[in-house]
Coordinates of C-alpha atoms in Angstrom, one line a residue:
Chain A
X469 CA -26.4 3.4 -35.6
X470 CA -28.9 6.4 -34.8
X471 CA -31.6 3.4 -33.6
X472 CA -28.9 1.7 -31.6
X473 CA -29.9 2.9 -28.2
X474 CA -33.7 2.6 -28.5
X475 CA -34.9 0.1 -28.0
X476 CA -32.9 -0.9 -23.9
X477 CA -34.0 3.4 -23.7
X478 CA -38.1 2.3 -23.7
X479 CA -35.9 -0.5 -21.0
X480 CA -35.0 2.3 -18.8
X481 CA -37.8 4.9 -19.3
X482 CA -39.9 1.4 -17.7
X483 CA -38.2 0.8 -15.3
X484 CA -37.2 4.1 -13.7
X485 CA -40.7 4.9 -12.4
X486 CA -39.2 3.5 -8.8
X487 CA -38.1 5.5 -5.9
X488 CA -36.5 9.2 -7.1
X489 CA -35.0 11.6 -4.9
X490 CA -37.9 13.8 -3.5
X491 CA -37.3 17.9 -5.3
X492 CA -36.3 18.7 -1.7
X493 CA -32.2 20.1 -1.1
X494 CA -29.4 17.9 -0.3
X495 CA -26.0 17.8 0.2
X496 CA -22.3 15.5 -0.8
X497 CA -21.7 13.1 3.6
X498 CA -18.5 14.1 4.0
X499 CA -17.3 11.1 6.2
X500 CA -16.0 14.5 8.7
X501 CA -19.5 15.0 9.3
X502 CA -20.7 11.6 10.1
X503 CA -21.3 12.4 14.0
X504 CA -23.3 15.8 13.4
X505 CA -25.2 14.5 10.7
X506 CA -26.9 10.9 12.7
X507 CA -27.4 13.6 15.5
X508 CA -28.5 16.6 15.0
X509 CA -30.7 14.7 11.4
X510 CA -30.9 17.9 9.8
X511 CA -34.0 18.5 7.2
X512 CA -32.3 17.7 3.9
X513 CA -34.0 16.0 1.3
X514 CA -31.6 14.1 0.3
X515 CA -27.3 13.0 1.0
X516 CA -24.9 11.8 -2.1
X517 CA -21.1 10.2 -1.7
X518 CA -19.2 9.8 -4.3
X519 CA -19.4 6.0 -5.6
X520 CA -15.8 5.2 -5.2
X521 CA -15.4 6.1 -1.8
X522 CA -17.5 2.7 -0.2
X523 CA -15.6 0.8 -3.0
X524 CA -14.3 -0.4 0.3
X525 CA -15.3 -4.0 2.2
X526 CA -15.7 -2.4 5.9
X527 CA -15.6 -0.2 8.5
X528 CA -16.7 3.3 9.9
X529 CA -17.2 4.5 5.5
X530 CA -20.3 1.9 5.6
X531 CA -21.2 1.5 9.2
X532 CA -22.0 5.8 9.3
X533 CA -23.8 4.8 5.3
X534 CA -26.0 2.8 6.4
X535 CA -27.1 4.5 9.8
X536 CA -27.3 8.4 7.8
X537 CA -29.5 6.4 4.6
X538 CA -32.0 4.6 6.8
X539 CA -33.0 8.3 7.9
X540 CA -32.6 10.5 4.4
X541 CA -33.5 9.2 0.5
X542 CA -29.8 8.5 -0.8
X543 CA -27.8 9.4 -4.0
X544 CA -25.0 7.7 -5.2
X545 CA -22.6 10.0 -7.7
X546 CA -20.0 7.6 -9.7
X547 CA -16.6 9.7 -10.5
X548 CA -14.6 7.1 -11.9
X549 CA -16.4 4.8 -14.4
X550 CA -14.9 6.9 -17.4
X551 CA -18.7 7.0 -19.3
X552 CA -16.7 9.4 -22.5
X553 CA -13.5 7.5 -22.3
X554 CA -12.3 5.7 -25.4
X555 CA -11.6 2.5 -24.0
X556 CA -13.7 -0.2 -23.4
X557 CA -16.0 0.3 -19.7
X558 CA -14.2 -1.1 -16.9
X559 CA -16.1 -4.6 -16.3
X560 CA -14.8 -4.5 -12.3
X561 CA -15.5 -1.1 -11.8
X562 CA -19.1 -1.9 -12.8
X563 CA -19.5 -5.0 -10.8
X564 CA -18.1 -2.7 -7.3
X565 CA -21.3 -0.2 -8.3
X566 CA -23.5 -2.7 -8.4
X567 CA -22.8 -3.9 -5.7
X568 CA -22.4 -0.8 -4.2
X569 CA -26.2 0.2 -5.6
X570 CA -27.6 -3.4 -4.3
X571 CA -26.2 -2.7 -0.6
X572 CA -28.1 0.6 -0.5
X573 CA -30.9 0.9 -3.0
X574 CA -30.3 4.6 -3.7
X575 CA -33.1 6.8 -4.7
X576 CA -31.0 7.8 -7.3
X577 CA -27.7 7.2 -9.6
X578 CA -25.5 9.7 -11.8
X579 CA -22.8 9.9 -13.8
X580 CA -20.6 12.2 -15.9
X581 CA -20.4 13.5 -19.5
X582 CA -16.6 12.7 -19.3
X583 CA -13.5 10.7 -19.0
X584 CA -11.1 9.3 -16.5
X585 CA -8.7 6.2 -17.5
X586 CA -6.8 5.2 -20.4
X587 CA -4.3 2.8 -20.7
X588 CA -4.2 1.1 -17.2
X589 CA -3.9 5.0 -15.6
X590 CA -6.4 6.0 -13.9
X591 CA -5.6 10.1 -13.3
X592 CA -9.1 10.8 -10.8
X593 CA -10.4 13.9 -12.8
X594 CA -12.8 14.4 -15.6
X595 CA -11.4 15.1 -19.0
X596 CA -13.2 16.9 -21.6
X597 CA -14.3 14.5 -24.5
X598 CA -15.2 15.9 -28.2
X599 CA -18.4 15.7 -30.1
X600 CA -19.2 13.9 -32.8
X601 CA -20.9 11.6 -34.5
X602 CA -17.6 8.5 -33.5
X603 CA -18.0 10.0 -29.6
X604 CA -21.4 10.1 -29.7
X605 CA -22.2 6.8 -30.6
X606 CA -19.6 6.1 -28.3
X607 CA -20.7 7.1 -24.7
X608 CA -24.3 6.4 -25.6
X609 CA -22.9 2.3 -25.9
X610 CA -21.3 3.0 -22.6
X611 CA -24.2 4.3 -21.1
X612 CA -26.6 1.9 -22.6
X613 CA -24.3 -0.9 -21.1
X614 CA -24.6 1.2 -17.0
X615 CA -27.7 1.4 -17.7
X616 CA -28.5 -2.6 -18.6
X617 CA -25.7 -3.9 -15.6
X618 CA -27.1 -1.7 -13.4
X619 CA -30.9 -2.5 -13.8
X620 CA -32.2 1.6 -13.6
X621 CA -31.7 4.3 -15.8
X622 CA -29.4 6.9 -14.5
X623 CA -28.3 10.6 -14.9
X624 CA -26.0 11.8 -16.5
X625 CA -23.8 15.8 -15.7
X626 CA -23.2 18.2 -18.3
X627 CA -19.3 18.9 -17.8
X628 CA -17.6 21.5 -16.7
X629 CA -14.4 22.2 -19.5
X630 CA -11.5 24.1 -19.4
X631 CA -10.1 23.3 -23.9
X632 CA -11.8 22.6 -26.7
X633 CA -11.8 20.4 -29.9
X634 CA -11.2 20.8 -33.2
X635 CA -12.6 17.5 -33.7
X636 CA -15.7 18.7 -32.7
X637 CA -18.7 19.3 -34.9
X638 CA -21.7 19.5 -32.8
X639 CA -22.5 21.9 -30.0
X640 CA -22.1 20.1 -25.9
X641 CA -25.8 20.9 -25.2
X642 CA -27.2 19.2 -28.4
X643 CA -25.1 16.0 -27.7
X644 CA -26.6 15.8 -24.1
X645 CA -30.0 15.7 -25.9
X646 CA -28.4 13.5 -28.6
X647 CA -27.4 11.1 -26.1
X648 CA -30.5 11.3 -23.7
X649 CA -32.4 10.6 -27.0
X650 CA -31.5 7.3 -27.5
X651 CA -30.1 5.7 -23.8
X652 CA -33.3 6.9 -21.8
X653 CA -30.6 8.2 -19.7
X654 CA -31.7 11.5 -17.5
X655 CA -29.6 15.0 -16.8
X656 CA -27.9 15.5 -13.7
X657 CA -28.4 19.1 -14.6
X658 CA -24.9 21.0 -12.4
X659 CA -25.5 25.5 -13.1
X660 CA -22.0 26.0 -11.6
X661 CA -21.1 23.3 -14.7
X662 CA -23.1 25.9 -17.5
X663 CA -21.3 28.1 -15.7
X664 CA -18.3 27.6 -15.7
X665 CA -18.7 26.7 -18.9
X666 CA -20.2 29.0 -20.5
X667 CA -18.6 31.3 -19.4
X668 CA -14.8 29.3 -20.2
X669 CA -16.1 29.3 -24.5
X670 CA -17.5 32.1 -24.7
X671 CA -21.1 30.6 -24.8
X672 CA -24.6 32.0 -24.3
X673 CA -25.6 30.2 -21.7
X674 CA -29.1 31.4 -21.3
X675 CA -29.0 29.3 -24.8
X676 CA -27.0 27.3 -23.8
X677 CA -29.4 25.5 -20.2
X678 CA -32.3 26.5 -22.9
X679 CA -30.9 23.8 -25.7
X680 CA -30.6 21.0 -23.1
X681 CA -33.2 18.3 -22.7
X682 CA -34.6 20.0 -19.7
X683 CA -37.7 17.8 -19.7
X684 CA -36.1 15.2 -18.9
X685 CA -33.3 17.3 -15.6
X686 CA -33.3 14.2 -12.5
X687 CA -31.6 16.7 -10.2
X688 CA -29.6 20.0 -10.1
X689 CA -25.8 20.7 -9.1
X690 CA -25.2 23.5 -7.8
X691 CA -21.0 24.3 -6.7
X692 CA -18.9 27.0 -6.1
X693 CA -16.1 27.7 -7.8
X694 CA -12.4 29.9 -8.7
X695 CA -11.2 33.1 -10.6
X696 CA -8.6 32.5 -13.7
X697 CA -7.7 33.5 -16.8
X698 CA -7.0 32.8 -20.2
X699 CA -3.8 33.8 -22.2
X700 CA -5.5 36.9 -23.4
X701 CA -6.9 37.6 -20.2
X702 CA -10.7 36.4 -20.4
X703 CA -12.4 34.7 -17.0
X704 CA -11.2 31.2 -16.6
X705 CA -13.4 29.7 -14.5
X706 CA -12.3 26.6 -12.3
X707 CA -14.4 23.6 -11.0
X708 CA -13.0 23.6 -7.3
X709 CA -15.7 22.8 -5.0
X710 CA -14.4 24.7 -2.4
X711 CA -16.6 27.7 -2.6
X712 CA -20.3 29.4 -1.4
X713 CA -22.6 28.9 -5.0
X714 CA -21.5 31.8 -6.9
X715 CA -24.8 34.4 -7.1
X716 CA -24.8 34.4 -10.9
X717 CA -25.3 30.6 -10.6
X718 CA -27.8 31.0 -7.5
X719 CA -29.4 33.4 -11.1
X720 CA -29.8 30.4 -13.6
X721 CA -30.5 28.7 -10.8
X722 CA -33.9 29.7 -10.5
X723 CA -34.3 30.1 -13.5
X724 CA -33.4 26.8 -14.4
X725 CA -36.2 25.2 -11.7
X726 CA -38.8 27.6 -14.4
X727 CA -38.4 25.6 -16.9
X728 CA -37.6 22.2 -14.6
X729 CA -40.2 22.6 -12.4
X730 CA -39.1 21.3 -8.4
X731 CA -36.1 19.2 -8.6
X732 CA -34.1 17.8 -6.4
X733 CA -30.9 20.4 -5.4
X734 CA -27.8 18.9 -4.4
X735 CA -25.0 21.7 -3.0
X736 CA -21.9 20.1 -4.1
X737 CA -19.1 21.1 -1.8
X738 CA -15.6 18.5 -1.7
X739 CA -12.6 21.5 -0.5
X740 CA -11.7 23.0 2.2
X741 CA -14.9 21.4 3.8
X742 CA -16.9 24.3 6.3
X743 CA -18.5 23.5 9.5
X744 CA -22.0 21.3 8.3
X745 CA -24.5 24.0 9.8
X746 CA -22.2 27.0 6.9
X747 CA -23.7 23.8 4.9
X748 CA -26.5 23.4 5.4
X749 CA -27.0 26.8 5.6
X750 CA -26.6 27.0 1.8
X751 CA -28.6 24.1 0.9
X752 CA -31.5 25.2 2.7
X753 CA -31.2 28.9 0.5
X754 CA -32.4 26.4 -2.1
X755 CA -34.7 24.7 -0.5
X756 CA -36.5 27.9 0.2
X757 CA -36.6 28.1 -3.6
X758 CA -38.5 24.8 -3.8
X759 CA -40.0 25.3 -1.7
X760 CA -41.6 28.3 -2.3
X761 CA -42.6 26.6 -6.5
X762 CA -44.7 24.0 -4.9
X763 CA -46.6 26.6 -2.6
X764 CA -49.5 27.2 -3.9
X765 CA -49.7 30.1 -6.1
X766 CA -52.0 32.6 -3.3
X767 CA -48.2 31.8 -1.5
X768 CA -46.2 32.0 -3.7
X769 CA -47.1 35.2 -3.7
X770 CA -47.1 36.1 0.6
X771 CA -43.7 34.5 -0.8
X772 CA -42.4 36.0 -2.3
Chain B
X354 CA -9.0 14.2 -37.2
X355 CA -5.5 12.2 -37.9
X356 CA -4.3 15.7 -36.1
X357 CA -6.5 14.7 -33.1
X358 CA -4.5 12.7 -30.4
X359 CA -7.5 10.3 -28.8
X360 CA -7.6 10.1 -25.5
X361 CA -3.4 8.5 -25.7
X362 CA -2.1 12.0 -26.5
X363 CA -4.4 13.7 -23.9
X364 CA -3.7 11.4 -21.2
X365 CA 0.4 10.7 -21.4
X366 CA 1.3 15.0 -21.6
X367 CA -0.9 14.6 -18.3
X368 CA 1.2 13.8 -15.7
X369 CA 4.4 15.0 -18.0
X370 CA 5.2 19.1 -17.5
X371 CA 8.2 18.3 -19.9
X372 CA 5.2 18.0 -22.5
X373 CA 4.1 19.3 -25.1
X374 CA 0.1 19.9 -24.6
X375 CA -1.6 17.2 -26.9
X376 CA -3.2 18.5 -29.9
X377 CA -6.5 18.9 -31.5
X378 CA -7.5 21.6 -29.2
X379 CA -8.6 25.0 -30.0
X380 CA -10.1 27.8 -27.7
X381 CA -13.3 30.5 -28.7
X382 CA -11.3 33.3 -28.4
X383 CA -7.9 32.1 -29.9
X384 CA -5.9 31.9 -26.1
X385 CA -4.1 29.5 -26.0
X386 CA -5.0 25.6 -25.1
X387 CA -1.8 24.1 -23.7
X388 CA -2.8 26.8 -20.7
X389 CA -5.7 25.5 -20.2
X390 CA -4.5 21.9 -20.7
X391 CA -2.7 22.9 -17.9
X392 CA -5.6 22.6 -15.5
X393 CA -5.7 19.7 -16.5
X394 CA -2.3 18.6 -15.8
X395 CA -2.7 20.8 -12.0
X396 CA -6.2 18.4 -11.0
X397 CA -4.6 15.4 -11.7
X398 CA -1.1 15.9 -10.5
X399 CA -2.7 18.1 -7.0
X400 CA -6.0 15.1 -6.6
X401 CA -3.3 12.6 -5.9
X402 CA -0.8 14.6 -4.5
X403 CA -4.2 15.2 -2.1
X404 CA -4.6 11.9 -2.0
X405 CA -1.9 10.7 0.1
X406 CA -1.2 13.2 1.6
X407 CA -4.5 11.7 3.4
X408 CA -3.1 8.7 3.2
X409 CA 0.0 8.9 5.2
X410 CA -0.2 12.2 7.8
X411 CA 2.6 11.0 9.5
X412 CA 5.7 10.8 7.1
X413 CA 4.4 14.0 6.5
X414 CA 5.4 15.1 9.7
X415 CA 8.0 14.2 10.1
X416 CA 9.0 15.2 6.8
X417 CA 7.5 18.2 6.4
X418 CA 4.8 19.4 3.9
X419 CA 7.6 20.4 1.4
X420 CA 9.2 17.4 0.9
X421 CA 6.4 14.9 1.2
X422 CA 4.5 16.8 -1.1
X423 CA 7.4 16.5 -4.1
X424 CA 8.4 13.3 -2.8
X425 CA 4.2 12.2 -3.1
X426 CA 4.4 14.2 -6.5
X427 CA 7.6 11.8 -8.5
X428 CA 5.4 9.3 -7.0
X429 CA 2.3 10.0 -8.7
X430 CA 4.1 10.9 -12.2
X431 CA 6.2 7.4 -12.0
X432 CA 2.6 5.8 -10.1
X433 CA -0.2 7.2 -10.6
X434 CA -3.7 5.2 -9.9
X435 CA -4.2 1.9 -11.7
X436 CA -8.0 1.5 -10.2
X437 CA -10.1 4.4 -10.0
X438 CA -11.2 3.6 -5.8
X439 CA -8.2 5.8 -4.2
X440 CA -8.4 4.5 -0.8
X441 CA -6.1 1.6 -2.2
X442 CA -3.5 4.0 -4.1
X443 CA -1.3 4.3 -0.6
X444 CA -0.3 0.3 -2.3
X445 CA 3.1 0.5 -3.3
X446 CA 4.1 4.2 -1.4
X447 CA 6.1 2.5 0.4
X448 CA 8.3 0.5 -1.5
X449 CA 9.3 4.0 -3.3
X450 CA 9.3 5.9 -0.1
X451 CA 12.6 3.4 0.6
X452 CA 14.4 3.8 -3.1
X453 CA 13.7 7.8 -2.9
X454 CA 17.7 8.9 -2.4
X455 CA 16.3 12.1 -1.7
X456 CA 14.6 10.1 1.8
X457 CA 17.2 8.0 2.7
X458 CA 18.3 10.7 5.9
X459 CA 15.2 9.7 7.7
X460 CA 15.4 5.7 7.9
X461 CA 12.2 5.1 9.2
X462 CA 10.5 6.0 6.6
X463 CA 9.3 4.1 4.2
X464 CA 8.4 2.1 7.1
X465 CA 5.7 4.4 8.5
X466 CA 4.8 4.0 5.6
X467 CA 3.9 0.5 5.9
X468 CA 2.9 0.8 8.4
X469 CA -0.1 4.2 8.4
X470 CA -1.0 1.8 4.6
X471 CA -1.8 -0.9 7.3
X472 CA -3.5 2.1 8.6
X473 CA -5.7 1.6 5.8
X474 CA -6.1 -1.7 5.4
X475 CA -7.7 -2.6 8.4
X476 CA -9.2 1.4 8.4
X477 CA -11.3 -0.8 5.7
X478 CA -11.4 -4.2 6.4
X479 CA -14.7 -6.5 6.6
X480 CA -17.2 -6.7 9.3
X481 CA -17.1 -9.5 11.0
X482 CA -18.3 -10.8 14.2
X483 CA -16.0 -12.1 16.4
X484 CA -17.2 -15.4 17.8
X485 CA -19.7 -15.6 21.4
X486 CA -17.6 -15.4 24.4
X487 CA -19.1 -19.4 25.9
X488 CA -18.6 -20.2 22.7
X489 CA -15.0 -19.3 22.6
X490 CA -14.7 -20.7 26.6
X491 CA -16.6 -23.9 25.1
X492 CA -13.7 -24.2 22.9
X493 CA -10.7 -22.9 24.9
X494 CA -11.8 -25.5 28.8
X495 CA -10.5 -28.8 27.5
X496 CA -6.6 -28.5 27.5
X497 CA -5.9 -31.6 26.2
X498 CA -7.3 -30.5 22.9
X499 CA -5.9 -26.5 22.2
X500 CA -2.6 -27.5 20.2
X501 CA -4.6 -28.4 17.4
X502 CA -6.8 -26.3 17.4
X503 CA -7.3 -23.0 14.4
X504 CA -7.7 -19.5 14.7
X505 CA -9.5 -18.0 12.3
X506 CA -8.8 -13.9 13.1
X507 CA -10.4 -10.4 12.1
X508 CA -9.1 -9.0 8.3
X509 CA -8.2 -5.6 10.3
X510 CA -5.1 -7.7 12.4
X511 CA -1.8 -6.7 10.0
X512 CA 1.9 -6.5 11.2
X513 CA 4.6 -4.7 10.1
X514 CA 6.9 -5.1 12.0
X515 CA 9.5 -2.6 11.5
X516 CA 14.2 -2.1 12.9
X517 CA 12.8 0.5 13.4
X518 CA 10.6 1.6 16.9
X519 CA 7.9 2.8 14.2
X520 CA 4.9 2.1 16.9
X521 CA 6.4 4.2 19.5
X522 CA 7.0 6.5 16.9
X523 CA 4.1 6.7 15.0
X524 CA 2.3 7.1 18.5
X525 CA 4.6 10.3 19.4
X526 CA 3.1 11.9 17.0
X527 CA -0.9 11.3 18.1
X528 CA 0.3 12.1 21.7
X529 CA 1.2 9.6 22.5
X530 CA 3.9 9.7 24.8
X531 CA 7.3 12.0 24.0
X532 CA 8.8 12.0 20.9
X533 CA 12.1 12.9 22.2
X534 CA 12.0 9.9 24.6
X535 CA 11.9 7.7 21.6
X536 CA 15.1 5.6 20.7
X537 CA 14.3 5.6 16.4
X538 CA 16.4 2.0 16.9
X539 CA 14.5 0.2 18.6
X540 CA 14.0 -2.3 17.1
X541 CA 9.5 -2.8 16.7
X542 CA 6.6 -4.7 15.7
X543 CA 3.1 -2.8 16.2
X544 CA -0.7 -4.7 15.9
X545 CA -3.0 -2.8 13.8
X546 CA -6.1 -3.9 14.5
X547 CA -9.7 -2.0 13.9
X548 CA -10.9 -1.6 17.4
X549 CA -14.9 -0.6 17.1
X550 CA -14.9 1.6 14.5
X551 CA -11.6 3.3 15.2
X552 CA -7.7 2.0 14.2
X553 CA -4.9 0.9 16.8
X554 CA -1.6 1.0 17.0
X555 CA 0.1 -1.4 19.8
X556 CA 3.4 -2.6 20.0
X557 CA 3.9 -6.0 20.2
X558 CA 7.0 -8.7 20.9
X559 CA 8.7 -9.9 18.7
X560 CA 7.8 -13.6 19.9
X561 CA 4.1 -12.6 19.8
X562 CA 3.7 -11.2 16.7
X563 CA 5.3 -15.5 15.2
X564 CA 2.2 -15.9 17.1
X565 CA 0.0 -13.7 15.4
X566 CA 1.9 -14.4 12.2
X567 CA 1.8 -17.8 12.4
X568 CA -2.1 -17.6 13.5
X569 CA -2.6 -16.1 10.7
X570 CA -1.3 -18.5 7.9
X571 CA -3.2 -21.8 9.5
X572 CA -0.2 -22.8 12.1
X573 CA -2.5 -25.1 14.6
X574 CA -2.2 -22.5 17.9
X575 CA 0.9 -25.8 19.2
X576 CA 2.3 -24.9 16.2
X577 CA 2.3 -21.6 17.1
X578 CA 3.3 -21.4 20.0
X579 CA 6.6 -23.3 19.5
X580 CA 7.6 -21.5 16.3
X581 CA 6.8 -18.0 19.6
X582 CA 8.9 -19.8 21.9
X583 CA 12.7 -19.9 22.3
X584 CA 14.5 -22.7 23.9
X585 CA 15.0 -20.1 27.1
X586 CA 12.1 -18.3 26.6
X587 CA 8.9 -20.5 26.4
X588 CA 6.0 -18.4 24.7
X589 CA 3.0 -17.9 27.2
X590 CA 0.2 -17.1 24.6
X591 CA -2.5 -16.0 27.2
X592 CA -1.9 -12.2 27.1
X593 CA -1.9 -12.8 23.1
X594 CA -4.7 -13.8 23.0
X595 CA -6.6 -11.9 25.4
X596 CA -5.4 -8.7 23.9
X597 CA -7.6 -11.2 20.3
X598 CA -11.3 -11.7 22.3
X599 CA -10.8 -8.5 24.0
X600 CA -10.4 -6.6 20.6
X601 CA -13.2 -9.2 19.1
X602 CA -10.8 -10.2 16.5
X603 CA -11.0 -13.8 16.9
X604 CA -14.1 -15.4 15.0
X605 CA -14.2 -18.3 14.6
X606 CA -12.1 -21.8 15.9
X607 CA -11.9 -25.1 14.1
X608 CA -9.5 -28.5 14.4
X609 CA -6.8 -29.9 12.5
X610 CA -7.2 -33.2 11.5
X611 CA -4.3 -34.9 13.7
X612 CA -2.2 -36.2 11.4
X613 CA 1.3 -35.4 12.6
X614 CA 3.8 -33.1 10.8
X615 CA 1.4 -31.4 8.5
X616 CA 2.2 -28.4 6.3
X617 CA -0.5 -25.4 7.1

């Protein structure tokens, strides 16, 4: 059972040596910003799209994405594969994904450690997974299948969660480490999710970060959250993607970069969308940190 | 592990607020897991209602945001999406609206939902190159051949017929024409088509609608003209063909076999 993912992991890792996202800042591409992006060709490292939004035959979405992709690196980020679900992977959905990846040849493909479909219904939310040997086996089998079908290494995103399961017998970071080791997938390190989950579950954020397989990080996500409280008045943060990145998450980003080095970093904003220049300015805050990391040591001092 | 209800129990409780939270949930500080589970309940229902609001803006304008969201909530609870591709989630919404008693006061609401869903289909329809003008001209040059021609039309072309003035009502909500001047009880056929990167809605005569519907079924041009004609009014296909060609919706022209009496 423990070696089930190993042979495939080696194959996938070998394939992963192709194109990758530049170690620069990117933003999520929204239809509201298509024209402005085309006209201004912003100095961003990449754009990211949600795969499911482009699983339509033709029309303006493909028209604009094709043109924007010609100018920029692209990350395709799935939100509907339900990798953490009990149900078998939806092969028709995998086919759609393969077709999309074939069409746009993105530098990166990523998905979530979560589930969203069951019994043929799709719930359009990233639902939590218990962490134990049964779910580990299932998640690894699903990721093996995804990587085999798509012929590429994928990145798996750490989740933002609000509840935990009595059925869990290990912690989230250890679970993710085992998945990465067994499948050869990379880690999409969502620092907002890390902050949200550690706050929501009283976890030690520093210990969580250090326990993750940080050598496997292929991309970082930064986003905003909303604040609520649980029934005892303790903070309950909601991963809303509807606000600027919090100061605490920027601090966590600085710390994470010390371990990961410069790595592609996405500013995620899906709701309460501001004008594009506002998003761009926020993304460039990440860009400046990445530039400072890449600069020679002497210049780094000056930049600081 | 038997306390853990798995994905099935979790999923069942998501859309039914009358159900207790699924078993097997815990929290680090002993706070109520059911309240925390409520975050997912809210995420699911709000995201589905928002998806419907994006797809049916004029339906929402016709009944107001509060009514629309209550109606969409009911639809989402009864009919969660069957696919992660949410673009098609509105399929079935018009039928639901038609059978939703509180919406009966706006009798054209369901047909407006049909029209807006047709616009969505047209918006995302497959791209296809039109037949070059020279090829069109060559095919149409011989009047004797015309009745047997079969036209292949763009998949963004859709017809929505209604006993109500849905095309004019839709237009009035885009600032085209005066809403007060629209008689909702006037039957209309709406032709939905992609014009470049946007989707147009054009009111066409019942005869033109019959003509285009026949062509879409694969009828030969002569048969389509017959279907569109009445004893009193023979149908002139020239304006409709001009509309199709002018909007790059004619993709190909073939010939029907010579045999008589065949059905498409």
